[in-house]
Amino acid sequence: MLEVLEVTKIFNQGSVNEKLALNNVSLKVPPGDFIAIIGGNGAGKSTLLNCVAGVYPVERGRIFLNGEDVTGLPDHRRARDIARIFQDPMMGTAASMTVEENLALALKRGAKRTLRWSLNETRRRLFREKLAMLKLGLEDRLGTPVKLLSGGQRQAMTLLMTTLIQPRLVLLDEHTASLDPKTALKVLELTRRLVEENNITSLMVTHNMEQALRVGNRTIMMHEGKIILDLQGEQRENMTVPGLIEMFHKVSGEKMQTDRILLT
Amino acid sequence: MNLTVFYGAVILGLLYALMVLGVYLTFRILNFPDLTVDGSITLGAAVAASLIISGVNPVVATLVAPLAGALAGLVTGTLHTKFSIPPLLAGILTMIGLYSINLRIMGRPNLPLLRQPVIFEYVARTGLTMRNSEFILSLCVALLFIFILYYFLNTETGQALRATGDNEVMMRSLGVNTDRMKIVGLGISNALVALCGALVAQYQGFADISMGIGVIIAGLASVIVGEVLLGSSRIIVWLMAVVLGSVLYRLIIAVVLRLGFQPTDLKLFTAVIVTIALISPFIKSYLEKLRERYREKNKLKA
């Protein structure tokens, strides 16, 4: 489904601020996988997601999506197959536009946008039906500007927008991190439902170790631009949070200074 | 006040409304402060005036002007998107370049259209007076473009344009080439501005190399006046507010002139209006803070 092959990403190459963000990373993702990615700050988690999405060009290596080499394609040309959800709930929707307008934008993800009137009754009916599944009462607020919604509501809407047109791969970049615990749980549950119901392949960056072991079917740990741990199957089922920290020490050969960040 | 002066100001306001709609499109919708406007309004006037003088039908001349304006917008858009030049600088570069181009087109700094056929005469043929036909045509054009823009901004492409100005990252993740969107938006905006220039030149009877100076600020002032009067999140109301703002701005200018100010003072006047509008949120929050402090003091006393 997705194959990252020996990808290297360097920021500010040739300057004093040069940073090796991804160091020869390879990752094979079969269809239907739901992978949680953990690691300290600056480990390269978000960079990996951004390289897969096409936001950053890579220095070395190739990225394949469904067997097709997409390494040279800009982000907007990968959007038909790849959907993204950001940490900041404000990033996933256009604040000044209404709920229905945002959904209409998402309905055309990766497709040609015409000069036809965008909203009609058929689409509104579809939006109402989909919004009702969120159980947030948004189906009665089609004409409300999104900026009047709460962070949790906006993130739930972003999730819905992501699945309106079925992507093959969804990239979740700490998408519950800036929500309050209760809302975060709700959004995570919704994520799981939408992803599993539609059998979408997912990569999810998280800072929450508990979540990383519980959600999805595979856990990857990154450190200094490399994948240092890849847990799945029985090995993952038997893993505990303290065990994960233990493994990090063993594999990275250093003490985890960001324990607190990883555990929150 | 003399009613003719009022009438003239309304007509001028309706004509300039096209430019203000263009400014609204870039500044407010695309979130792109485009200074090309100062050059492209003169470009429109220069193109239309030279074509009319060389014997081209004024209607045709008026329709060619926006094409030239769109081209100017494409240049600014390309400078910004393909070469990462900041919006303000990209606009200024095009504007300065257009100064020379406009002089080339006109051949001299001022091109009078005396005894030349102008587009307003076609309406006057119906039997209306010249003044009335100027009013009717400018009103119809303004209404036409309110409708066109209202329709366009609600199409799939138009919504993508609005969302590009609102949240570019999101639009790229939804598969929209936001660079192209910005170029298209700048093209449309400057086409409107150039069309405005072409009509204004025919209305006032000349094209002048300096007619574009400060137009962008007049446009902003009009947008702000309109917003203050008819603030709304609905597109159609916005568009009407913008046109209304343009008319009111010209009326205010007419009043100021009546008060005895020189036409050359107007630029300062406009700059002051826009500045006040821009700093009003700061003044408001400062006043609120003062009030808060005053209340607390009273509370302590009690």
Coordinates of N, CA, C and O in Angstrom, one line a residue, chain B residues 47-188:
Chain B
V47 N -5.1 51.5 -22.1 CA -5.4 50.6 -23.2 C -6.7 51.1 -23.9 O -6.7 51.3 -25.1
A48 N -7.7 51.4 -23.1 CA -9.0 51.8 -23.7 C -8.9 53.1 -24.4 O -9.3 53.3 -25.6
A49 N -8.2 54.1 -23.8 CA -8.1 55.4 -24.4 C -7.3 55.3 -25.7 O -7.7 55.9 -26.7
S50 N -6.2 54.6 -25.7 CA -5.4 54.6 -27.0 C -6.2 53.9 -28.1 O -6.1 54.2 -29.2
L51 N -6.9 52.8 -27.7 CA -7.7 52.1 -28.7 C -8.7 53.0 -29.3 O -8.9 53.0 -30.5
I52 N -9.4 53.7 -28.4 CA -10.5 54.6 -28.9 C -9.9 55.6 -29.8 O -10.5 55.9 -30.9
I53 N -8.8 56.2 -29.4 CA -8.2 57.3 -30.3 C -7.8 56.7 -31.6 O -7.9 57.4 -32.7
S54 N -7.3 55.4 -31.6 CA -6.9 54.9 -32.9 C -8.1 54.4 -33.7 O -7.9 53.7 -34.7
G55 N -9.3 54.7 -33.2 CA -10.5 54.4 -34.1 C -11.2 53.1 -33.7 O -12.2 52.8 -34.4
V56 N -10.8 52.4 -32.7 CA -11.5 51.2 -32.3 C -12.8 51.5 -31.6 O -12.9 52.5 -30.9
N57 N -13.8 50.7 -31.8 CA -15.1 50.9 -31.2 C -15.0 50.9 -29.7 O -14.3 50.1 -29.1
P58 N -15.6 51.9 -29.0 CA -15.3 52.1 -27.5 C -15.8 50.8 -26.7 O -15.2 50.5 -25.7
V59 N -16.8 50.1 -27.2 CA -17.2 48.9 -26.5 C -16.1 47.9 -26.5 O -15.7 47.3 -25.5
V60 N -15.6 47.7 -27.7 CA -14.5 46.8 -27.9 C -13.3 47.2 -27.0 O -12.7 46.4 -26.3
A61 N -13.0 48.5 -27.1 CA -11.8 49.0 -26.3 C -12.0 48.8 -24.9 O -11.1 48.4 -24.2
T62 N -13.3 48.9 -24.4 CA -13.5 48.7 -23.0 C -13.4 47.3 -22.6 O -13.0 46.9 -21.5
L63 N -13.7 46.4 -23.6 CA -13.6 44.9 -23.2 C -12.1 44.4 -23.3 O -11.8 43.4 -22.7
V64 N -11.3 45.1 -24.1 CA -9.9 44.7 -24.2 C -9.1 45.0 -22.9 O -8.3 44.3 -22.4
A65 N -9.5 46.2 -22.3 CA -8.8 46.6 -21.1 C -8.7 45.6 -20.0 O -7.6 45.3 -19.4
P66 N -9.8 44.9 -19.6 CA -9.7 43.9 -18.6 C -8.7 42.7 -18.9 O -8.1 42.2 -18.0
L67 N -8.6 42.4 -20.2 CA -7.6 41.4 -20.6 C -6.2 41.8 -20.2 O -5.4 41.0 -19.6
A68 N -5.9 43.1 -20.5 CA -4.6 43.6 -20.1 C -4.4 43.6 -18.6 O -3.4 43.2 -18.1
G69 N -5.5 43.9 -17.9 CA -5.4 43.9 -16.4 C -5.2 42.5 -15.9 O -4.4 42.3 -15.0
A70 N -5.9 41.5 -16.5 CA -5.7 40.1 -16.0 C -4.3 39.7 -16.2 O -3.7 39.1 -15.3
L71 N -3.6 40.1 -17.3 CA -2.2 39.8 -17.5 C -1.3 40.4 -16.4 O -0.4 39.7 -15.9
A72 N -1.6 41.6 -16.0 CA -0.8 42.2 -14.9 C -1.0 41.4 -13.7 O 0.0 41.2 -12.9
G73 N -2.2 40.9 -13.4 CA -2.5 40.1 -12.2 C -1.7 38.8 -12.3 O -1.1 38.3 -11.3
L74 N -1.6 38.2 -13.5 CA -0.9 37.0 -13.7 C 0.6 37.2 -13.3 O 1.2 36.3 -12.7
V75 N 1.1 38.3 -13.7 CA 2.5 38.6 -13.5 C 2.8 38.6 -12.0 O 3.7 37.9 -11.4
T76 N 2.0 39.4 -11.3 CA 2.1 39.5 -9.8 C 2.0 38.1 -9.2 O 2.8 37.7 -8.3
G77 N 0.9 37.4 -9.6 CA 0.7 36.1 -9.0 C 1.9 35.1 -9.3 O 2.2 34.3 -8.4
T78 N 2.4 35.2 -10.5 CA 3.5 34.3 -10.8 C 4.8 34.7 -10.0 O 5.5 33.8 -9.4
L79 N 5.0 36.0 -9.9 CA 6.2 36.4 -9.1 C 6.0 35.9 -7.6 O 7.0 35.4 -7.0
H80 N 4.8 35.9 -7.1 CA 4.6 35.5 -5.7 C 4.7 34.0 -5.6 O 5.4 33.5 -4.7
T81 N 4.0 33.3 -6.4 CA 3.8 31.8 -6.2 C 5.1 31.0 -6.7 O 5.5 30.1 -6.0
K82 N 5.6 31.4 -7.8 CA 6.7 30.6 -8.4 C 8.0 31.0 -7.9 O 8.9 30.2 -7.8
F83 N 8.1 32.3 -7.5 CA 9.5 32.7 -7.0 C 9.5 33.2 -5.6 O 10.4 33.9 -5.1
S84 N 8.4 32.9 -4.9 CA 8.3 33.2 -3.4 C 8.6 34.7 -3.1 O 9.2 34.9 -2.0
I85 N 8.2 35.6 -3.9 CA 8.4 37.0 -3.6 C 7.2 37.4 -2.7 O 6.1 37.1 -3.1
P86 N 7.4 38.1 -1.6 CA 6.3 38.4 -0.7 C 5.2 39.2 -1.5 O 5.6 40.0 -2.4
P87 N 3.9 39.0 -1.1 CA 2.8 39.7 -1.9 C 3.0 41.2 -2.1 O 2.9 41.7 -3.2
L88 N 3.4 41.9 -1.0 CA 3.5 43.4 -1.2 C 4.6 43.7 -2.2 O 4.3 44.6 -3.1
L89 N 5.7 43.1 -2.1 CA 6.8 43.4 -3.1 C 6.4 43.0 -4.5 O 6.7 43.7 -5.4
A90 N 5.8 41.8 -4.6 CA 5.4 41.3 -6.0 C 4.5 42.3 -6.6 O 4.7 42.7 -7.8
G91 N 3.5 42.9 -5.8 CA 2.6 43.8 -6.4 C 3.3 45.1 -6.8 O 3.0 45.7 -7.8
I92 N 4.2 45.6 -5.9 CA 4.9 46.8 -6.2 C 5.8 46.7 -7.4 O 5.8 47.6 -8.3
L93 N 6.4 45.6 -7.6 CA 7.3 45.3 -8.8 C 6.4 45.5 -10.1 O 6.8 46.2 -11.0
T94 N 5.3 44.8 -10.1 CA 4.4 44.9 -11.3 C 3.9 46.3 -11.4 O 3.9 46.8 -12.6
M95 N 3.5 47.0 -10.4 CA 3.0 48.3 -10.4 C 4.0 49.3 -11.0 O 3.7 50.1 -11.9
I96 N 5.3 49.2 -10.5 CA 6.3 50.1 -11.1 C 6.6 49.8 -12.5 O 6.8 50.7 -13.3
G97 N 6.7 48.5 -12.9 CA 6.9 48.1 -14.3 C 5.8 48.7 -15.1 O 6.0 49.2 -16.3
L98 N 4.5 48.6 -14.6 CA 3.4 49.1 -15.4 C 3.5 50.6 -15.7 O 3.0 51.1 -16.7
Y99 N 4.1 51.4 -14.8 CA 4.2 52.8 -15.0 C 4.8 53.1 -16.4 O 4.3 53.8 -17.2
S100 N 6.0 52.4 -16.6 CA 6.7 52.6 -17.9 C 5.8 52.1 -19.1 O 5.7 52.7 -20.1
I101 N 5.2 50.9 -18.8 CA 4.4 50.3 -19.9 C 3.2 51.2 -20.3 O 2.9 51.4 -21.4
N102 N 2.6 51.8 -19.2 CA 1.4 52.7 -19.5 C 1.8 53.9 -20.3 O 1.1 54.3 -21.2
L103 N 3.0 54.4 -19.9 CA 3.5 55.6 -20.7 C 3.8 55.2 -22.1 O 3.5 56.0 -23.1
R104 N 4.3 54.0 -22.4 CA 4.5 53.5 -23.7 C 3.2 53.4 -24.5 O 3.1 53.8 -25.6
I105 N 2.2 52.9 -23.8 CA 0.9 52.7 -24.4 C 0.3 54.0 -24.8 O -0.2 54.2 -25.9
M106 N 0.3 55.0 -23.9 CA -0.3 56.2 -24.1 C 0.5 57.2 -25.0 O 0.0 58.0 -25.7
G107 N 1.8 57.0 -24.9 CA 2.7 57.8 -25.7 C 3.1 59.1 -25.1 O 4.0 59.8 -25.4
R108 N 2.2 59.6 -24.1 CA 2.4 60.8 -23.3 C 1.7 60.6 -22.0 O 0.8 59.8 -21.9
P109 N 2.0 61.5 -21.1 CA 1.4 61.3 -19.7 C -0.1 61.5 -19.7 O -0.8 61.0 -18.8
N110 N -0.7 62.3 -20.6 CA -2.1 62.5 -20.6 C -2.7 62.4 -21.9 O -2.3 62.9 -22.9
L111 N -3.8 61.6 -22.0 CA -4.4 61.3 -23.3 C -5.9 61.7 -23.2 O -6.7 61.0 -22.6
P112 N -6.2 62.9 -23.8 CA -7.6 63.4 -23.7 C -8.5 62.6 -24.7 O -8.0 62.2 -25.7
L113 N -9.8 62.5 -24.3 CA -10.7 61.8 -25.2 C -11.8 62.7 -25.7 O -12.9 62.4 -25.9
L114 N -11.4 64.0 -25.8 CA -12.3 65.0 -26.3 C -12.8 64.7 -27.7 O -12.0 64.3 -28.5
R115 N -14.1 64.9 -27.9 CA -14.7 64.6 -29.2 C -14.4 63.2 -29.7 O -14.4 62.9 -30.9
Q116 N -14.1 62.3 -28.8 CA -14.0 60.9 -29.2 C -15.3 60.1 -28.7 O -15.9 60.5 -27.7
P117 N -15.7 59.1 -29.5 CA -16.9 58.3 -29.0 C -16.5 57.6 -27.7 O -15.4 57.0 -27.6
V118 N -17.4 57.6 -26.8 CA -17.2 56.8 -25.5 C -18.4 55.9 -25.3 O -19.5 56.1 -25.9
I119 N -18.2 54.9 -24.5 CA -19.2 53.8 -24.3 C -20.6 54.4 -23.8 O -21.6 53.8 -24.2
F120 N -20.5 55.5 -23.0 CA -21.8 56.0 -22.4 C -22.7 56.5 -23.5 O -23.9 56.6 -23.3
E121 N -22.2 56.9 -24.7 CA -23.0 57.4 -25.7 C -24.0 56.4 -26.3 O -25.1 56.7 -26.8
Y122 N -23.6 55.1 -26.2 CA -24.5 54.1 -26.7 C -25.8 54.0 -25.9 O -26.8 53.7 -26.4
V123 N -25.6 54.3 -24.6 CA -26.8 54.3 -23.7 C -27.6 55.6 -24.0 O -28.8 55.6 -24.0
A124 N -26.9 56.7 -24.3 CA -27.6 58.0 -24.5 C -28.4 58.0 -25.8 O -29.4 58.8 -25.9
R125 N -28.1 57.1 -26.7 CA -28.9 57.0 -27.9 C -30.3 56.6 -27.7 O -31.2 56.8 -28.5
T126 N -30.6 56.0 -26.5 CA -32.0 55.6 -26.2 C -32.8 56.9 -25.9 O -34.0 56.8 -25.6
G127 N -32.2 58.0 -25.8 CA -32.9 59.3 -25.6 C -32.7 59.8 -24.2 O -33.1 60.9 -23.9
L128 N -31.9 59.1 -23.4 CA -31.5 59.6 -22.0 C -30.5 60.8 -22.2 O -29.8 60.9 -23.2
T129 N -30.5 61.6 -21.1 CA -29.4 62.6 -21.1 C -28.1 61.9 -20.9 O -28.1 60.8 -20.4
M130 N -27.0 62.6 -21.2 CA -25.7 62.0 -21.0 C -25.5 61.6 -19.5 O -25.0 60.5 -19.2
R131 N -25.8 62.5 -18.6 CA -25.7 62.3 -17.2 C -26.4 61.0 -16.8 O -25.9 60.1 -16.1
N132 N -27.7 60.9 -17.2 CA -28.5 59.8 -16.8 C -28.0 58.5 -17.4 O -28.0 57.4 -16.8
S133 N -27.5 58.6 -18.6 CA -27.0 57.3 -19.2 C -25.7 56.9 -18.5 O -25.4 55.7 -18.4
E134 N -24.9 57.9 -18.1 CA -23.7 57.5 -17.3 C -24.1 56.8 -16.0 O -23.5 55.8 -15.7
F135 N -25.2 57.3 -15.4 CA -25.6 56.7 -14.2 C -26.2 55.3 -14.4 O -25.8 54.3 -13.7
I136 N -27.0 55.2 -15.4 CA -27.6 53.9 -15.7 C -26.6 52.8 -16.0 O -26.6 51.7 -15.5
L137 N -25.6 53.2 -16.9 CA -24.6 52.2 -17.3 C -23.8 51.8 -16.1 O -23.5 50.6 -15.9
S138 N -23.3 52.8 -15.3 CA -22.5 52.4 -14.2 C -23.2 51.6 -13.2 O -22.7 50.6 -12.6
L139 N -24.5 51.9 -13.0 CA -25.3 51.1 -12.0 C -25.4 49.7 -12.5 O -25.3 48.7 -11.8
C140 N -25.7 49.5 -13.8 CA -25.9 48.2 -14.4 C -24.6 47.4 -14.3 O -24.7 46.2 -14.0
V141 N -23.5 48.0 -14.6 CA -22.2 47.3 -14.6 C -22.0 46.8 -13.2 O -21.6 45.7 -12.9
A142 N -22.2 47.7 -12.2 CA -21.9 47.4 -10.8 C -22.8 46.2 -10.4 O -22.3 45.2 -9.8
L143 N -24.1 46.3 -10.7 CA -25.0 45.2 -10.3 C -24.6 43.9 -11.0 O -24.7 42.8 -10.4
L144 N -24.3 44.0 -12.3 CA -23.9 42.8 -13.1 C -22.7 42.1 -12.4 O -22.7 40.9 -12.2
F145 N -21.7 42.9 -11.9 CA -20.5 42.3 -11.3 C -20.8 41.8 -9.9 O -20.2 40.8 -9.5
I146 N -21.7 42.4 -9.2 CA -22.1 41.8 -7.9 C -22.7 40.5 -8.2 O -22.3 39.5 -7.5
F147 N -23.6 40.4 -9.2 CA -24.2 39.1 -9.5 C -23.2 38.0 -9.9 O -23.1 36.9 -9.4
I148 N -22.3 38.4 -10.9 CA -21.3 37.5 -11.4 C -20.4 37.0 -10.3 O -20.2 35.8 -10.1
L149 N -19.9 37.9 -9.4 CA -19.0 37.5 -8.3 C -19.8 36.6 -7.3 O -19.2 35.7 -6.8
Y150 N -21.0 37.0 -7.1 CA -21.8 36.2 -6.1 C -21.9 34.8 -6.6 O -21.7 33.8 -5.9
Y151 N -22.2 34.6 -7.9 CA -22.3 33.3 -8.5 C -21.0 32.6 -8.4 O -20.9 31.5 -7.9
F152 N -20.0 33.2 -8.9 CA -18.6 32.6 -9.0 C -18.2 32.1 -7.6 O -17.7 31.0 -7.5
L153 N -18.3 33.0 -6.6 CA -17.8 32.7 -5.3 C -18.6 31.5 -4.6 O -18.2 31.0 -3.6
N154 N -19.7 31.1 -5.2 CA -20.5 30.0 -4.7 C -20.3 28.8 -5.6 O -21.0 27.7 -5.3
T155 N -19.5 28.8 -6.6 CA -19.3 27.6 -7.4 C -18.2 26.8 -6.7 O -17.6 27.3 -5.8
E156 N -18.0 25.6 -7.2 CA -16.9 24.8 -6.6 C -15.6 25.5 -6.7 O -14.8 25.5 -5.7
T157 N -15.3 26.1 -7.8 CA -14.0 26.7 -8.0 C -13.9 28.0 -7.1 O -12.9 28.2 -6.4
G158 N -15.0 28.7 -7.1 CA -15.0 30.0 -6.3 C -14.9 29.7 -4.8 O -14.2 30.4 -4.1
Q159 N -15.5 28.6 -4.3 CA -15.4 28.2 -2.9 C -13.9 27.8 -2.6 O -13.4 28.1 -1.5
A160 N -13.3 27.2 -3.6 CA -11.9 26.8 -3.4 C -11.0 28.0 -3.3 O -10.1 28.1 -2.5
L161 N -11.4 29.0 -4.1 CA -10.7 30.3 -4.0 C -10.8 31.0 -2.6 O -9.8 31.4 -2.0
R162 N -12.0 31.0 -2.1 CA -12.3 31.6 -0.8 C -11.5 30.8 0.3 O -10.9 31.4 1.1
A163 N -11.6 29.5 0.2 CA -10.9 28.7 1.2 C -9.4 28.8 1.1 O -8.7 28.7 2.1
T164 N -8.9 29.1 -0.1 CA -7.4 29.2 -0.3 C -7.0 30.4 0.5 O -5.9 30.4 1.2
G165 N -7.8 31.5 0.5 CA -7.4 32.7 1.3 C -7.6 32.4 2.8 O -7.0 33.1 3.6
D166 N -8.5 31.5 3.1 CA -8.8 31.2 4.5 C -7.8 30.3 5.2 O -7.3 30.5 6.2
N167 N -7.5 29.2 4.5 CA -6.7 28.1 5.0 C -6.0 27.4 3.9 O -6.5 26.4 3.4
E168 N -4.8 27.9 3.6 CA -4.1 27.3 2.4 C -3.6 25.9 2.6 O -3.7 25.0 1.7
V169 N -3.1 25.6 3.8 CA -2.6 24.2 4.1 C -3.7 23.2 3.9 O -3.5 22.2 3.3
M170 N -4.9 23.6 4.4 CA -6.0 22.6 4.3 C -6.4 22.4 2.8 O -6.7 21.3 2.4
M171 N -6.4 23.5 2.1 CA -6.8 23.4 0.7 C -5.8 22.5 -0.1 O -6.2 21.8 -1.0
R172 N -4.5 22.6 0.2 CA -3.5 21.8 -0.5 C -3.8 20.3 -0.1 O -3.7 19.4 -1.0
S173 N -4.2 20.1 1.2 CA -4.4 18.7 1.6 C -5.7 18.2 0.9 O -5.9 17.0 0.9
L174 N -6.5 19.1 0.4 CA -7.7 18.7 -0.3 C -7.5 18.6 -1.8 O -8.5 18.5 -2.6
G175 N -6.3 18.8 -2.2 CA -5.9 18.6 -3.6 C -6.1 19.8 -4.5 O -6.1 19.7 -5.7
V176 N -6.1 21.0 -3.8 CA -6.2 22.2 -4.7 C -4.8 22.8 -4.9 O -4.0 22.9 -3.9
N177 N -4.5 23.1 -6.1 CA -3.2 23.8 -6.4 C -3.4 25.3 -6.0 O -3.9 26.1 -6.8
T178 N -3.0 25.6 -4.8 CA -3.4 26.9 -4.2 C -2.6 28.0 -5.0 O -3.1 29.1 -5.0
D179 N -1.4 27.7 -5.5 CA -0.7 28.6 -6.3 C -1.5 29.1 -7.5 O -1.6 30.3 -7.8
R180 N -2.1 28.1 -8.2 CA -2.9 28.5 -9.3 C -4.1 29.3 -8.9 O -4.5 30.2 -9.6
M181 N -4.7 28.9 -7.8 CA -5.9 29.6 -7.3 C -5.6 31.1 -7.1 O -6.3 32.0 -7.4
K182 N -4.4 31.4 -6.5 CA -4.0 32.7 -6.2 C -3.8 33.5 -7.5 O -4.2 34.7 -7.6
I183 N -3.2 32.8 -8.5 CA -2.9 33.5 -9.8 C -4.3 33.8 -10.4 O -4.5 34.9 -10.9
V184 N -5.2 32.9 -10.4 CA -6.5 33.1 -11.0 C -7.2 34.3 -10.3 O -7.7 35.2 -10.9
G185 N -7.2 34.3 -8.9 CA -7.8 35.3 -8.2 C -7.2 36.7 -8.5 O -7.9 37.7 -8.7
L186 N -5.9 36.8 -8.6 CA -5.2 38.1 -8.9 C -5.6 38.5 -10.3 O -5.7 39.7 -10.6
G187 N -5.7 37.5 -11.2 CA -6.1 37.8 -12.6 C -7.5 38.4 -12.7 O -7.7 39.5 -13.3
I188 N -8.4 37.8 -12.0 CA -9.8 38.3 -12.0 C -9.8 39.7 -11.4 O -10.5 40.6 -11.9

